PDB file of C-alpha atoms in Angstrom:
ATOM      1  CA  MET A   1     -70.124 -27.195  -4.791  1.00  0.00           C
ATOM      2  CA  ASN A   2     -72.709 -27.064  -7.481  1.00  0.00           C
ATOM      3  CA  THR A   3     -76.691 -26.034  -7.393  1.00  0.00           C
ATOM      4  CA  GLU A   4     -77.871 -27.264 -10.895  1.00  0.00           C
ATOM      5  CA  ASN A   5     -75.021 -26.606 -12.877  1.00  0.00           C
ATOM      6  CA  ILE A   6     -74.642 -23.328 -11.833  1.00  0.00           C
ATOM      7  CA  TYR A   7     -71.150 -22.755  -8.938  1.00  0.00           C
ATOM      8  CA  ILE A   8     -71.406 -21.597  -5.678  1.00  0.00           C
ATOM      9  CA  HIS A   9     -68.598 -19.973  -4.714  1.00  0.00           C
ATOM     10  CA  ASN A  10     -66.293 -19.548  -1.902  1.00  0.00           C
ATOM     11  CA  VAL A  11     -64.814 -16.266   0.259  1.00  0.00           C
ATOM     12  CA  ASN A  12     -61.754 -16.466  -1.602  1.00  0.00           C
ATOM     13  CA  ASP A  13     -63.458 -16.522  -4.859  1.00  0.00           C
ATOM     14  CA  PHE A  14     -64.410 -12.690  -3.651  1.00  0.00           C
ATOM     15  CA  VAL A  15     -61.278 -11.483  -2.917  1.00  0.00           C
ATOM     16  CA  ALA A  16     -60.846 -12.422  -6.703  1.00  0.00           C
ATOM     17  CA  MET A  17     -63.624 -11.127  -8.370  1.00  0.00           C
ATOM     18  CA  ARG A  18     -63.264  -8.272  -6.488  1.00  0.00           C
ATOM     19  CA  LYS A  19     -60.367  -7.120  -8.208  1.00  0.00           C
ATOM     20  CA  ALA A  20     -61.305  -8.087 -11.329  1.00  0.00           C
ATOM     21  CA  GLY A  21     -63.800  -6.270 -10.814  1.00  0.00           C
ATOM     22  CA  SER A  22     -62.151  -3.366  -9.584  1.00  0.00           C
ATOM     23  CA  LEU A  23     -60.024  -3.571 -12.987  1.00  0.00           C
ATOM     24  CA  THR A  24     -62.526  -3.385 -15.276  1.00  0.00           C
ATOM     25  CA  ALA A  25     -64.446  -0.638 -13.468  1.00  0.00           C
ATOM     26  CA  LYS A  26     -61.169   1.818 -13.926  1.00  0.00           C
ATOM     27  CA  ILE A  27     -60.775   0.924 -17.647  1.00  0.00           C
ATOM     28  CA  LEU A  28     -64.715   1.980 -17.624  1.00  0.00           C
ATOM     29  CA  ASP A  29     -63.851   5.218 -15.142  1.00  0.00           C
ATOM     30  CA  ALA A  30     -60.815   6.259 -18.132  1.00  0.00           C
ATOM     31  CA  LEU A  31     -63.656   6.121 -20.657  1.00  0.00           C
ATOM     32  CA  LYS A  32     -65.288   8.707 -19.658  1.00  0.00           C
ATOM     33  CA  ASN A  33     -63.037  11.303 -20.186  1.00  0.00           C
ATOM     34  CA  PHE A  34     -61.600   9.721 -23.220  1.00  0.00           C
ATOM     35  CA  ILE A  35     -64.239   9.199 -25.083  1.00  0.00           C
ATOM     36  CA  GLU A  36     -65.317  12.575 -27.826  1.00  0.00           C
ATOM     37  CA  PRO A  37     -66.779  13.643 -31.269  1.00  0.00           C
ATOM     38  CA  GLY A  38     -63.770  11.913 -33.697  1.00  0.00           C
ATOM     39  CA  ILE A  39     -62.303   9.235 -32.159  1.00  0.00           C
ATOM     40  CA  SER A  40     -62.952   5.912 -33.970  1.00  0.00           C
ATOM     41  CA  THR A  41     -64.371   2.829 -32.020  1.00  0.00           C
ATOM     42  CA  GLU A  42     -60.474   1.615 -32.592  1.00  0.00           C
ATOM     43  CA  ASP A  43     -59.348   4.222 -31.190  1.00  0.00           C
ATOM     44  CA  ILE A  44     -61.582   2.766 -27.762  1.00  0.00           C
ATOM     45  CA  ASN A  45     -60.267  -0.509 -28.464  1.00  0.00           C
ATOM     46  CA  GLU A  46     -57.024   0.438 -28.292  1.00  0.00           C
ATOM     47  CA  PHE A  47     -56.816   2.328 -25.729  1.00  0.00           C
ATOM     48  CA  CYS A  48     -59.179  -0.437 -23.291  1.00  0.00           C
ATOM     49  CA  HIS A  49     -56.514  -3.271 -24.725  1.00  0.00           C
ATOM     50  CA  ARG A  50     -53.098  -0.928 -23.265  1.00  0.00           C
ATOM     51  CA  MET A  51     -55.190  -0.719 -19.671  1.00  0.00           C
ATOM     52  CA  ILE A  52     -55.655  -3.928 -19.356  1.00  0.00           C
ATOM     53  CA  ILE A  53     -52.286  -5.118 -20.186  1.00  0.00           C
ATOM     54  CA  LYS A  54     -50.382  -2.755 -18.618  1.00  0.00           C
ATOM     55  CA  ASN A  55     -52.337  -3.976 -15.325  1.00  0.00           C
ATOM     56  CA  ASP A  56     -51.193  -7.293 -16.362  1.00  0.00           C
ATOM     57  CA  ALA A  57     -54.692  -8.723 -17.311  1.00  0.00           C
ATOM     58  CA  VAL A  58     -55.637 -10.322 -20.260  1.00  0.00           C
ATOM     59  CA  PRO A  59     -58.828  -9.273 -22.736  1.00  0.00           C
ATOM     60  CA  ALA A  60     -60.994 -11.910 -22.682  1.00  0.00           C
ATOM     61  CA  PRO A  61     -63.456 -11.011 -25.446  1.00  0.00           C
ATOM     62  CA  LEU A  62     -60.296 -10.752 -27.820  1.00  0.00           C
ATOM     63  CA  ASN A  63     -60.616 -14.580 -30.150  1.00  0.00           C
ATOM     64  CA  TYR A  64     -63.070 -15.226 -27.463  1.00  0.00           C
ATOM     65  CA  LYS A  65     -65.122 -17.795 -30.656  1.00  0.00           C
ATOM     66  CA  ASN A  66     -62.639 -15.651 -33.107  1.00  0.00           C
ATOM     67  CA  PHE A  67     -64.136 -12.221 -31.630  1.00  0.00           C
ATOM     68  CA  PRO A  68     -61.332  -9.870 -33.711  1.00  0.00           C
ATOM     69  CA  LYS A  69     -60.901  -6.807 -30.690  1.00  0.00           C
ATOM     70  CA  SER A  70     -60.629  -6.544 -26.971  1.00  0.00           C
ATOM     71  CA  VAL A  71     -64.136  -4.770 -26.807  1.00  0.00           C
ATOM     72  CA  CYS A  72     -67.465  -4.775 -27.396  1.00  0.00           C
ATOM     73  CA  THR A  73     -67.928  -1.255 -28.650  1.00  0.00           C
ATOM     74  CA  SER A  74     -71.904  -1.027 -29.471  1.00  0.00           C
ATOM     75  CA  VAL A  75     -73.051   2.287 -31.001  1.00  0.00           C
ATOM     76  CA  ASN A  76     -76.557   4.470 -31.621  1.00  0.00           C
ATOM     77  CA  HIS A  77     -78.594   0.957 -32.732  1.00  0.00           C
ATOM     78  CA  VAL A  78     -75.976  -1.682 -32.097  1.00  0.00           C
ATOM     79  CA  VAL A  79     -77.676  -3.481 -29.642  1.00  0.00           C
ATOM     80  CA  CYS A  80     -74.598  -5.080 -28.278  1.00  0.00           C
ATOM     81  CA  HIS A  81     -71.510  -7.386 -29.489  1.00  0.00           C
ATOM     82  CA  GLY A  82     -70.385  -4.167 -32.172  1.00  0.00           C
ATOM     83  CA  ILE A  83     -67.114  -4.765 -33.583  1.00  0.00           C
ATOM     84  CA  PRO A  84     -64.226  -2.285 -33.371  1.00  0.00           C
ATOM     85  CA  SER A  85     -63.555  -0.672 -36.243  1.00  0.00           C
ATOM     86  CA  GLU A  86     -61.269   2.666 -37.859  1.00  0.00           C
ATOM     87  CA  LYS A  87     -63.646   3.506 -39.940  1.00  0.00           C
ATOM     88  CA  LYS A  88     -66.620   4.527 -37.820  1.00  0.00           C
ATOM     89  CA  ILE A  89     -65.982   7.801 -36.617  1.00  0.00           C
ATOM     90  CA  LEU A  90     -67.726   9.297 -33.658  1.00  0.00           C
ATOM     91  CA  LYS A  91     -70.523  11.637 -34.186  1.00  0.00           C
ATOM     92  CA  ASN A  92     -71.655  14.541 -31.642  1.00  0.00           C
ATOM     93  CA  GLY A  93     -75.171  13.323 -30.511  1.00  0.00           C
ATOM     94  CA  ASP A  94     -74.411   9.525 -30.693  1.00  0.00           C
ATOM     95  CA  ILE A  95     -73.651   6.835 -27.729  1.00  0.00           C
ATOM     96  CA  ILE A  96     -71.941   3.803 -27.182  1.00  0.00           C
ATOM     97  CA  ASN A  97     -71.376   1.018 -25.042  1.00  0.00           C
ATOM     98  CA  VAL A  98     -68.202  -0.430 -24.677  1.00  0.00           C
ATOM     99  CA  ASP A  99     -68.456  -3.691 -22.901  1.00  0.00           C
ATOM    100  CA  VAL A 100     -65.060  -4.728 -21.210  1.00  0.00           C
ATOM    101  CA  THR A 101     -63.935  -7.532 -19.511  1.00  0.00           C
ATOM    102  CA  VAL A 102     -60.893  -8.757 -18.456  1.00  0.00           C
ATOM    103  CA  ILE A 103     -59.589 -11.862 -16.928  1.00  0.00           C
ATOM    104  CA  LEU A 104     -57.480 -10.759 -14.369  1.00  0.00           C
ATOM    105  CA  ASP A 105     -55.458 -14.009 -11.741  1.00  0.00           C
ATOM    106  CA  GLY A 106     -57.688 -16.636 -14.142  1.00  0.00           C
ATOM    107  CA  TRP A 107     -61.036 -14.496 -12.704  1.00  0.00           C
ATOM    108  CA  HIS A 108     -63.306 -12.691 -15.380  1.00  0.00           C
ATOM    109  CA  GLY A 109     -64.342  -9.165 -14.552  1.00  0.00           C
ATOM    110  CA  ASP A 110     -67.426  -8.243 -17.149  1.00  0.00           C
ATOM    111  CA  SER A 111     -68.981  -4.419 -17.107  1.00  0.00           C
ATOM    112  CA  SER A 112     -70.125  -2.264 -19.736  1.00  0.00           C
ATOM    113  CA  ARG A 113     -71.270   1.820 -19.876  1.00  0.00           C
ATOM    114  CA  THR A 114     -73.040   3.146 -22.375  1.00  0.00           C
ATOM    115  CA  PHE A 115     -71.462   6.641 -22.675  1.00  0.00           C
ATOM    116  CA  ALA A 116     -73.124  10.070 -24.450  1.00  0.00           C
ATOM    117  CA  VAL A 117     -70.702  11.169 -27.288  1.00  0.00           C
ATOM    118  CA  GLY A 118     -70.707  15.589 -27.008  1.00  0.00           C
ATOM    119  CA  ASN A 119     -74.230  16.225 -26.154  1.00  0.00           C
ATOM    120  CA  ILE A 120     -77.708  14.160 -26.654  1.00  0.00           C
ATOM    121  CA  ASN A 121     -81.267  14.936 -26.732  1.00  0.00           C
ATOM    122  CA  ASN A 122     -83.680  14.779 -23.871  1.00  0.00           C
ATOM    123  CA  LYS A 123     -85.466  11.903 -25.361  1.00  0.00           C
ATOM    124  CA  ILE A 124     -81.623   9.581 -26.071  1.00  0.00           C
ATOM    125  CA  LEU A 125     -81.005  10.862 -21.988  1.00  0.00           C
ATOM    126  CA  SER A 126     -84.204   9.442 -20.646  1.00  0.00           C
ATOM    127  CA  LEU A 127     -83.534   5.536 -22.666  1.00  0.00           C
ATOM    128  CA  LEU A 128     -80.117   6.289 -21.054  1.00  0.00           C
ATOM    129  CA  LYS A 129     -81.389   6.600 -17.801  1.00  0.00           C
ATOM    130  CA  THR A 130     -84.067   4.288 -17.419  1.00  0.00           C
ATOM    131  CA  THR A 131     -81.712   1.708 -18.603  1.00  0.00           C
ATOM    132  CA  TYR A 132     -79.443   2.352 -15.661  1.00  0.00           C
ATOM    133  CA  GLU A 133     -82.015   2.115 -13.090  1.00  0.00           C
ATOM    134  CA  CYS A 134     -83.021  -0.750 -14.643  1.00  0.00           C
ATOM    135  CA  LEU A 135     -79.870  -2.286 -13.686  1.00  0.00           C
ATOM    136  CA  LEU A 136     -80.159  -1.120 -10.439  1.00  0.00           C
ATOM    137  CA  ILE A 137     -83.662  -2.129 -10.251  1.00  0.00           C
ATOM    138  CA  GLY A 138     -82.100  -6.050 -11.442  1.00  0.00           C
ATOM    139  CA  ILE A 139     -79.251  -5.945  -8.445  1.00  0.00           C
ATOM    140  CA  GLU A 140     -82.418  -4.552  -6.071  1.00  0.00           C
ATOM    141  CA  ASN A 141     -84.084  -7.845  -6.906  1.00  0.00           C
ATOM    142  CA  ALA A 142     -80.441 -10.345  -6.945  1.00  0.00           C
ATOM    143  CA  LYS A 143     -80.492 -11.326  -3.245  1.00  0.00           C
ATOM    144  CA  PRO A 144     -81.482 -15.002  -1.339  1.00  0.00           C
ATOM    145  CA  GLY A 145     -84.904 -15.918  -1.694  1.00  0.00           C
ATOM    146  CA  LYS A 146     -85.680 -14.507  -4.805  1.00  0.00           C
ATOM    147  CA  LYS A 147     -85.994 -16.038  -7.889  1.00  0.00           C
ATOM    148  CA  ILE A 148     -83.983 -15.294 -11.484  1.00  0.00           C
ATOM    149  CA  GLY A 149     -87.085 -14.621 -12.877  1.00  0.00           C
ATOM    150  CA  ASP A 150     -87.665 -12.084 -10.612  1.00  0.00           C
ATOM    151  CA  ILE A 151     -84.535  -9.953 -12.277  1.00  0.00           C
ATOM    152  CA  GLY A 152     -86.113 -10.106 -15.615  1.00  0.00           C
ATOM    153  CA  TYR A 153     -89.821  -9.447 -14.143  1.00  0.00           C
ATOM    154  CA  SER A 154     -88.604  -6.288 -12.470  1.00  0.00           C
ATOM    155  CA  ILE A 155     -86.468  -4.715 -15.711  1.00  0.00           C
ATOM    156  CA  GLN A 156     -89.941  -5.907 -17.979  1.00  0.00           C
ATOM    157  CA  LYS A 157     -91.843  -3.655 -15.444  1.00  0.00           C
ATOM    158  CA  TYR A 158     -90.390  -0.833 -15.263  1.00  0.00           C
ATOM    159  CA  ALA A 159     -88.968  -0.295 -18.596  1.00  0.00           C
ATOM    160  CA  GLU A 160     -92.178  -1.356 -20.488  1.00  0.00           C
ATOM    161  CA  ALA A 161     -94.102   1.481 -17.742  1.00  0.00           C
ATOM    162  CA  LYS A 162     -91.447   3.934 -19.386  1.00  0.00           C
ATOM    163  CA  ASN A 163     -92.768   3.413 -23.163  1.00  0.00           C
ATOM    164  CA  PHE A 164     -88.790   1.520 -23.746  1.00  0.00           C
ATOM    165  CA  SER A 165     -88.120  -2.443 -24.930  1.00  0.00           C
ATOM    166  CA  VAL A 166     -86.781  -5.098 -23.344  1.00  0.00           C
ATOM    167  CA  VAL A 167     -84.268  -6.798 -25.598  1.00  0.00           C
ATOM    168  CA  ARG A 168     -84.655 -10.809 -25.063  1.00  0.00           C
ATOM    169  CA  ASP A 169     -82.416 -12.544 -27.405  1.00  0.00           C
ATOM    170  CA  PHE A 170     -79.494 -11.574 -25.416  1.00  0.00           C
ATOM    171  CA  CYS A 171     -78.717 -12.042 -21.040  1.00  0.00           C
ATOM    172  CA  GLY A 172     -77.607 -11.520 -18.291  1.00  0.00           C
ATOM    173  CA  HIS A 173     -74.957 -14.996 -17.470  1.00  0.00           C
ATOM    174  CA  GLY A 174     -72.512 -17.334 -14.821  1.00  0.00           C
ATOM    175  CA  ILE A 175     -69.473 -15.696 -14.305  1.00  0.00           C
ATOM    176  CA  GLY A 176     -66.011 -16.544 -12.068  1.00  0.00           C
ATOM    177  CA  LYS A 177     -63.240 -18.693 -13.635  1.00  0.00           C
ATOM    178  CA  LYS A 178     -65.162 -18.943 -16.608  1.00  0.00           C
ATOM    179  CA  PHE A 179     -66.419 -15.687 -19.015  1.00  0.00           C
ATOM    180  CA  HIS A 180     -70.200 -16.928 -19.430  1.00  0.00           C
ATOM    181  CA  THR A 181     -71.848 -19.908 -17.248  1.00  0.00           C
ATOM    182  CA  PRO A 182     -75.023 -20.944 -15.711  1.00  0.00           C
ATOM    183  CA  PRO A 183     -77.229 -19.202 -14.459  1.00  0.00           C
ATOM    184  CA  SER A 184     -79.068 -17.384 -17.278  1.00  0.00           C
ATOM    185  CA  ILE A 185     -80.659 -14.152 -16.604  1.00  0.00           C
ATOM    186  CA  LEU A 186     -83.357 -12.991 -18.429  1.00  0.00           C
ATOM    187  CA  HIS A 187     -83.808  -9.025 -18.533  1.00  0.00           C
ATOM    188  CA  TYR A 188     -87.619  -9.922 -18.807  1.00  0.00           C
ATOM    189  CA  GLY A 189     -89.710 -12.833 -17.256  1.00  0.00           C
ATOM    190  CA  SER A 190     -92.327 -13.553 -14.001  1.00  0.00           C
ATOM    191  CA  ILE A 191     -91.900 -13.441 -10.271  1.00  0.00           C
ATOM    192  CA  GLY A 192     -91.285 -16.581  -9.660  1.00  0.00           C
ATOM    193  CA  GLU A 193     -89.856 -18.336 -12.586  1.00  0.00           C
ATOM    194  CA  GLY A 194     -86.262 -19.723 -12.676  1.00  0.00           C
ATOM    195  CA  VAL A 195     -83.643 -21.387  -9.860  1.00  0.00           C
ATOM    196  CA  GLU A 196     -83.896 -19.236  -6.458  1.00  0.00           C
ATOM    197  CA  ILE A 197     -80.719 -16.890  -5.629  1.00  0.00           C
ATOM    198  CA  VAL A 198     -78.426 -18.196  -3.286  1.00  0.00           C
ATOM    199  CA  PRO A 199     -74.751 -16.970  -1.645  1.00  0.00           C
ATOM    200  CA  GLY A 200     -71.854 -17.499  -3.868  1.00  0.00           C
ATOM    201  CA  MET A 201     -73.419 -17.186  -7.063  1.00  0.00           C
ATOM    202  CA  PHE A 202     -71.689 -14.928  -9.606  1.00  0.00           C
ATOM    203  CA  PHE A 203     -73.066 -13.471 -12.563  1.00  0.00           C
ATOM    204  CA  THR A 204     -73.384 -10.664 -14.979  1.00  0.00           C
ATOM    205  CA  ILE A 205     -76.517  -8.670 -14.902  1.00  0.00           C
ATOM    206  CA  GLU A 206     -76.695  -6.406 -18.657  1.00  0.00           C
ATOM    207  CA  PRO A 207     -80.059  -4.748 -19.325  1.00  0.00           C
ATOM    208  CA  MET A 208     -80.406  -3.428 -23.270  1.00  0.00           C
ATOM    209  CA  ILE A 209     -83.540  -1.331 -23.774  1.00  0.00           C
ATOM    210  CA  ASN A 210     -84.732   0.473 -27.043  1.00  0.00           C
ATOM    211  CA  ILE A 211     -86.393   2.961 -27.652  1.00  0.00           C
ATOM    212  CA  GLY A 212     -88.204   0.996 -30.364  1.00  0.00           C
ATOM    213  CA  ASN A 213     -88.895  -2.540 -30.534  1.00  0.00           C
ATOM    214  CA  TRP A 214     -87.426  -4.876 -29.225  1.00  0.00           C
ATOM    215  CA  GLN A 215     -86.659  -7.587 -31.992  1.00  0.00           C
ATOM    216  CA  VAL A 216     -82.737  -7.440 -33.255  1.00  0.00           C
ATOM    217  CA  LYS A 217     -80.303  -9.428 -36.150  1.00  0.00           C
ATOM    218  CA  ILE A 218     -77.438 -10.329 -36.205  1.00  0.00           C
ATOM    219  CA  LEU A 219     -75.282  -8.667 -38.906  1.00  0.00           C
ATOM    220  CA  ASN A 220     -72.852 -10.401 -41.719  1.00  0.00           C
ATOM    221  CA  ASP A 221     -70.415 -10.251 -39.435  1.00  0.00           C
ATOM    222  CA  GLY A 222     -71.420 -12.977 -37.512  1.00  0.00           C
ATOM    223  CA  TRP A 223     -71.561 -10.929 -34.156  1.00  0.00           C
ATOM    224  CA  THR A 224     -73.059  -7.678 -34.391  1.00  0.00           C
ATOM    225  CA  ALA A 225     -76.210  -7.363 -32.791  1.00  0.00           C
ATOM    226  CA  VAL A 226     -78.808  -4.406 -33.970  1.00  0.00           C
ATOM    227  CA  THR A 227     -82.488  -3.357 -33.810  1.00  0.00           C
ATOM    228  CA  LYS A 228     -84.624  -4.244 -36.331  1.00  0.00           C
ATOM    229  CA  ASP A 229     -86.046  -1.617 -36.327  1.00  0.00           C
ATOM    230  CA  LYS A 230     -83.055   0.788 -36.440  1.00  0.00           C
ATOM    231  CA  SER A 231     -84.322   2.119 -32.717  1.00  0.00           C
ATOM    232  CA  LEU A 232     -81.716   2.964 -30.109  1.00  0.00           C
ATOM    233  CA  SER A 233     -80.106   0.482 -27.706  1.00  0.00           C
ATOM    234  CA  ALA A 234     -78.645   1.427 -24.790  1.00  0.00           C
ATOM    235  CA  GLN A 235     -77.057  -1.274 -22.384  1.00  0.00           C
ATOM    236  CA  TYR A 236     -75.631  -1.073 -18.827  1.00  0.00           C
ATOM    237  CA  GLU A 237     -73.919  -4.162 -16.576  1.00  0.00           C
ATOM    238  CA  HIS A 238     -72.841  -5.014 -13.486  1.00  0.00           C
ATOM    239  CA  THR A 239     -70.907  -8.554 -12.262  1.00  0.00           C
ATOM    240  CA  ILE A 240     -72.409  -9.539  -9.103  1.00  0.00           C
ATOM    241  CA  GLY A 241     -71.866 -12.052  -6.103  1.00  0.00           C
ATOM    242  CA  ILE A 242     -74.547 -12.940  -3.965  1.00  0.00           C
ATOM    243  CA  THR A 243     -73.804 -12.655  -0.048  1.00  0.00           C
ATOM    244  CA  GLU A 244     -75.809 -13.641   2.591  1.00  0.00           C
ATOM    245  CA  ASN A 245     -77.786 -10.129   3.090  1.00  0.00           C
ATOM    246  CA  GLY A 246     -77.719  -9.652  -0.197  1.00  0.00           C
ATOM    247  CA  ASN A 247     -75.074  -8.413  -3.032  1.00  0.00           C
ATOM    248  CA  GLU A 248     -72.187  -7.551  -3.888  1.00  0.00           C
ATOM    249  CA  ILE A 249     -71.403  -5.200  -7.198  1.00  0.00           C
ATOM    250  CA  PHE A 250     -67.969  -6.297  -8.103  1.00  0.00           C
ATOM    251  CA  THR A 251     -67.240  -3.421 -10.837  1.00  0.00           C
ATOM    252  CA  LEU A 252     -68.609   0.086  -9.884  1.00  0.00           C
ATOM    253  CA  SER A 253     -66.898   2.651 -10.477  1.00  0.00           C
ATOM    254  CA  GLN A 254     -63.670   4.289  -9.089  1.00  0.00           C
ATOM    255  CA  ASN A 255     -64.773   8.175  -9.757  1.00  0.00           C
ATOM    256  CA  ASN A 256     -68.901   8.126 -10.212  1.00  0.00           C
ATOM    257  CA  SER A 257     -69.244   7.471 -12.978  1.00  0.00           C
ATOM    258  CA  ASP A 258     -71.719   4.121 -13.012  1.00  0.00           C
ATOM    259  CA  PHE A 259     -74.060   5.938 -15.343  1.00  0.00           C
ATOM    260  CA  PRO A 260     -71.298   8.586 -17.417  1.00  0.00           C
ATOM    261  CA  ILE A 261     -73.315  10.889 -18.426  1.00  0.00           C
ATOM    262  CA  ASN A 262     -73.064  14.980 -17.483  1.00  0.00           C
ATOM    263  CA  THR A 263     -77.017  16.501 -16.890  1.00  0.00           C
ATOM    264  CA  ILE A 264     -77.772  19.631 -15.761  1.00  0.00           C
TER     265      ILE A 264
END
């Protein structure tokens, strides 16, 4: 069934997406105790790749439009699509977003979390908290009767009230048996804009929030997006399905580390 090219899923599809999303969450959960100063982003890639294959799934990013690795690792001022490398060694005080998408029995589970490497200062902690709260606020507004624009408006209003900026060059997306489909989920916008949210839609919400300006640029590798002003950027992402009364988060942590930062 199609609504303005947006696929509307059935009960069996929800079952399949729960399994894919659960595996993605399991991998991100395992990273909480793996990420530490001194490891490389390639170490993270290999860790995730092995875990995905071990669970009879496929890493969706690998060879997707020629992306060379199994996950994206975006450190500090890298906004998204960072390519894992043996040369990139994590240091105390860094932040890193790891974006994991598995294909399990033909279905995509897509989620990301930003991790602190060692100890971070209060300004960076505020960025991470605000970004995670933006994700939750976006999810709160993703329910039947609302419009897609309501999600972006709520995220932008919250982030800018905290004096952070919202990246506009990348957005959430429909997902299911395909990695990226309509609708596009902008993380900024106006109330009442866009298509109506209806039960059966599957999509990601994945706000990218910067300490500085929102503008980004793509590096020469054709993938890595960085902030133009080299300010820090954070991101959190969930895959959700719209239900009759609200939504279901397919990629929830199983060990309460959706926000994997140890705070005192």
